[in-house]
Short mmCIF file of C-alpha atoms in Angstrom, two decimals:
data_model
loop_
_atom_site.label_atom_id
_atom_site.label_comp_id
_atom_site.label_asym_id
_atom_site.label_seq_id
_atom_site.Cartn_x
_atom_site.Cartn_y
_atom_site.Cartn_z
CA MET Y 165 0.00 0.00 0.00
CA ASP Y 166 2.87 2.38 0.64
CA LYS Y 167 4.56 1.63 -2.69
CA VAL Y 168 5.54 4.44 -4.98
CA ARG Y 169 5.79 3.34 -8.59
CA ILE Y 170 8.53 4.79 -10.71
CA HIS Y 171 8.38 4.07 -14.42
CA ASN Y 172 11.48 4.07 -16.55
CA LYS Y 173 12.97 2.40 -19.63
CA SER Y 174 13.71 -0.82 -17.80
CA GLY Y 175 10.15 -1.23 -16.54
CA THR Y 176 8.65 -0.41 -13.18
CA MET Y 177 10.60 -0.11 -9.98
CA GLY Y 178 8.74 0.03 -6.73
CA HIS Y 179 10.01 1.91 -3.74
CA SER Y 180 8.37 1.85 -0.38
CA ILE Y 181 7.79 5.12 1.43
CA SER Y 182 9.89 3.57 4.19
CA ASP Y 183 12.88 3.69 1.80
CA PHE Y 184 12.68 7.47 2.18
CA TYR Y 185 12.30 7.66 5.98
CA PRO Y 186 15.95 8.69 6.48
CA LEU Y 187 15.57 11.50 3.96
CA LEU Y 188 12.26 12.62 5.46
CA GLY Y 189 13.81 12.55 8.94
CA ILE Y 190 16.78 14.65 7.85
CA LEU Y 191 14.47 17.13 6.10
CA ALA Y 192 12.41 17.36 9.30
CA VAL Y 193 15.59 18.18 11.24
CA VAL Y 194 16.54 20.79 8.63
CA GLY Y 195 13.05 22.28 8.88
CA GLY Y 196 13.13 22.30 12.68
CA LEU Y 197 16.55 23.92 12.83
CA SER Y 198 15.40 26.47 10.26
CA VAL Y 199 12.39 27.40 12.37
CA ILE Y 200 14.60 27.76 15.44
CA GLY Y 201 17.02 29.94 13.46
CA ILE Y 202 14.22 32.11 12.13
CA VAL Y 203 12.39 32.52 15.44
CA TYR Y 204 15.27 32.79 17.89
CA PHE Y 205 18.10 34.18 15.76
CA SER Y 206 16.15 36.23 13.19
CA GLN Y 207 17.76 34.31 10.33
CA ASP Y 208 16.42 34.82 6.84
CA PRO Y 209 14.12 31.83 6.16
CA MET Y 210 15.73 30.86 2.85
CA LEU Y 211 19.28 31.26 4.13
CA ALA Y 212 18.42 29.26 7.26
CA PHE Y 213 16.92 26.38 5.25
CA MET Y 214 19.77 26.33 2.73
CA GLY Y 215 22.38 26.66 5.46
CA TYR Y 216 21.11 23.80 7.58
CA PHE Y 217 20.40 21.67 4.50
CA PHE Y 218 23.96 21.97 3.19
CA LEU Y 219 25.51 21.66 6.63
CA ILE Y 220 23.68 18.45 7.53
CA PHE Y 221 23.90 16.84 4.09
CA GLY Y 222 27.60 17.72 3.85
CA ALA Y 223 28.31 16.36 7.33
CA LEU Y 224 26.60 13.06 6.48
CA LYS Y 225 28.79 12.75 3.39
CA VAL Y 226 31.98 13.43 5.36
CA MET Y 227 31.13 10.78 7.98
CA ARG Y 228 31.86 8.00 5.49
CA ILE Y 229 33.63 9.91 2.80
CA ARG Y 230 35.13 6.92 0.94
CA GLY Y 231 31.72 5.32 0.54
CA PHE Y 232 30.26 8.65 -0.52
CA VAL Y 233 32.95 9.11 -3.18
CA GLU Y 234 32.35 5.64 -4.62
CA ALA Y 235 28.58 6.18 -4.75
CA TYR Y 236 28.88 9.73 -6.08
CA GLN Y 237 31.21 8.70 -8.90
CA MET Y 238 28.50 6.36 -10.17
CA TYR Y 239 26.40 9.29 -11.40
CA ASP Y 240 27.89 12.76 -11.01
CA VAL Y 241 29.36 14.00 -14.29
CA LEU Y 242 32.29 15.81 -12.64
CA ALA Y 243 32.97 13.19 -9.98
CA LYS Y 244 33.22 10.51 -12.71
CA ARG Y 245 36.11 12.49 -14.19
CA SER Y 246 37.77 13.67 -10.99
CA LYS Y 247 38.07 11.76 -7.75
CA VAL Y 248 39.46 14.97 -6.22
CA TYR Y 249 36.15 16.72 -6.98
CA ALA Y 250 34.24 13.80 -5.45
CA TYR Y 251 36.29 14.16 -2.23
CA LEU Y 252 35.97 17.96 -2.30
CA TYR Y 253 32.19 18.02 -2.82
CA PRO Y 254 31.10 17.35 0.80
CA PHE Y 255 33.38 20.15 1.96
CA LEU Y 256 31.84 22.47 -0.62
CA GLU Y 257 28.45 21.68 0.90
CA LEU Y 258 29.75 22.34 4.40
CA GLY Y 259 31.18 25.65 3.21
CA PHE Y 260 27.89 26.58 1.53
CA GLY Y 261 26.03 25.76 4.73
CA ILE Y 262 28.30 27.80 6.97
CA ALA Y 263 28.27 30.76 4.58
CA TYR Y 264 24.47 30.77 4.32
CA LEU Y 265 24.03 30.46 8.09
CA LEU Y 266 26.43 33.34 8.67
CA ALA Y 267 24.90 35.30 5.76
CA TRP Y 268 28.45 35.70 4.47
CA GLN Y 269 29.05 36.53 0.80
CA VAL Y 270 25.56 35.25 -0.01
CA ALA Y 271 25.52 36.44 -3.63
CA ALA Y 272 28.96 35.00 -4.38
CA MET Y 273 28.07 31.74 -2.64
CA SER Y 274 24.81 31.48 -4.56
CA ALA Y 275 26.66 32.12 -7.83
CA VAL Y 276 28.70 29.00 -7.07
CA VAL Y 277 25.79 26.93 -5.73
CA VAL Y 278 23.69 27.32 -8.90
CA PRO Y 279 26.14 25.65 -11.31
CA VAL Y 280 27.29 23.07 -8.74
CA MET Y 281 23.71 21.95 -8.10
CA LEU Y 282 22.74 22.06 -11.79
CA ILE Y 283 25.75 19.91 -12.72
CA GLY Y 284 24.71 17.50 -9.97
CA ALA Y 285 21.14 17.53 -11.30
CA LEU Y 286 22.39 16.71 -14.80
CA GLY Y 287 24.20 13.63 -13.51
CA VAL Y 288 21.14 12.50 -11.58
CA TYR Y 289 18.88 13.06 -14.60
CA LEU Y 290 21.17 11.09 -16.94
CA LYS Y 291 21.36 8.16 -14.50
CA LEU Y 292 17.58 8.16 -13.98
CA LYS Y 293 17.08 8.26 -17.74
CA GLU Y 294 19.22 5.11 -18.05
CA GLY Y 295 16.82 3.38 -15.69
CA GLU Y 296 19.58 1.87 -13.58
CA GLU Y 297 18.67 1.58 -9.92
CA ILE Y 298 21.50 2.84 -7.72
CA PRO Y 299 21.79 4.27 -4.22
CA CYS Y 300 21.65 8.03 -3.83
CA ALA Y 301 24.75 9.57 -2.28
CA CYS Y 302 22.74 12.57 -1.04
CA LEU Y 303 22.89 11.36 2.57
CA GLY Y 304 26.34 9.93 2.12
CA THR Y 305 26.45 6.23 2.84
CA VAL Y 306 25.27 6.66 6.42
CA PHE Y 307 21.72 5.99 5.22
CA LYS Y 308 20.65 3.99 2.19
CA VAL Y 309 18.21 5.92 0.05
CA PRO Y 310 17.44 4.99 -3.56
CA MET Y 311 18.12 7.50 -6.30
CA THR Y 312 14.79 8.63 -7.69
CA TRP Y 313 13.24 11.76 -9.13
CA VAL Y 314 13.24 13.05 -5.53
CA THR Y 315 17.03 13.29 -5.78
CA LEU Y 316 16.71 15.38 -8.92
CA GLY Y 317 14.14 17.55 -7.15
CA GLU Y 318 16.55 18.19 -4.24
CA ASP Y 319 19.28 19.39 -6.59
CA LEU Y 320 16.91 21.57 -8.59
CA LEU Y 321 15.35 23.01 -5.44
CA MET Y 322 18.72 24.12 -4.08
CA ALA Y 323 19.78 25.53 -7.48
CA GLY Y 324 16.44 27.33 -7.74
CA MET Y 325 16.71 28.82 -4.26
CA ALA Y 326 20.26 30.03 -4.97
CA ALA Y 327 19.07 31.52 -8.28
CA MET Y 328 16.26 33.32 -6.46
CA ILE Y 329 18.80 34.85 -4.11
CA LEU Y 330 20.77 36.12 -7.11
CA LEU Y 331 17.70 37.54 -8.79
CA TYR Y 332 16.31 39.37 -5.76
#
């Protein structure tokens, strides 16, 4: 009953909602921290969400960085070509998170976040288009979450939010 059907070239894959519990839990933590930051520290809502999102997601990647790098190189177009980039990526996310939470160089940071997230989205899209079922490296390898269109949505959401910051 809690199956989500995903159609692709190789047929139908079914994922249970429970496959996404770790992601939903992390997003709940990000949302909760954002509310605390907004209410108690007068943080900008978008900067708070983006800051906590990048900080937590980056930290999860660093916790088991070798596993993250192996998983990330399976689909990211830059990480496939450069293991150095794959190792650097979690630290980029941590830097993005800290910068957004401190409201430091927000425009410059957003100008970097947009292409980084769009390149990531391209890799996710190409892998989803192939129909190959692989684990998502979005939560590092601490939690096992399947790569689905939700992964693409995460990347596009963060790129879109950074683009909104640049436009306004």
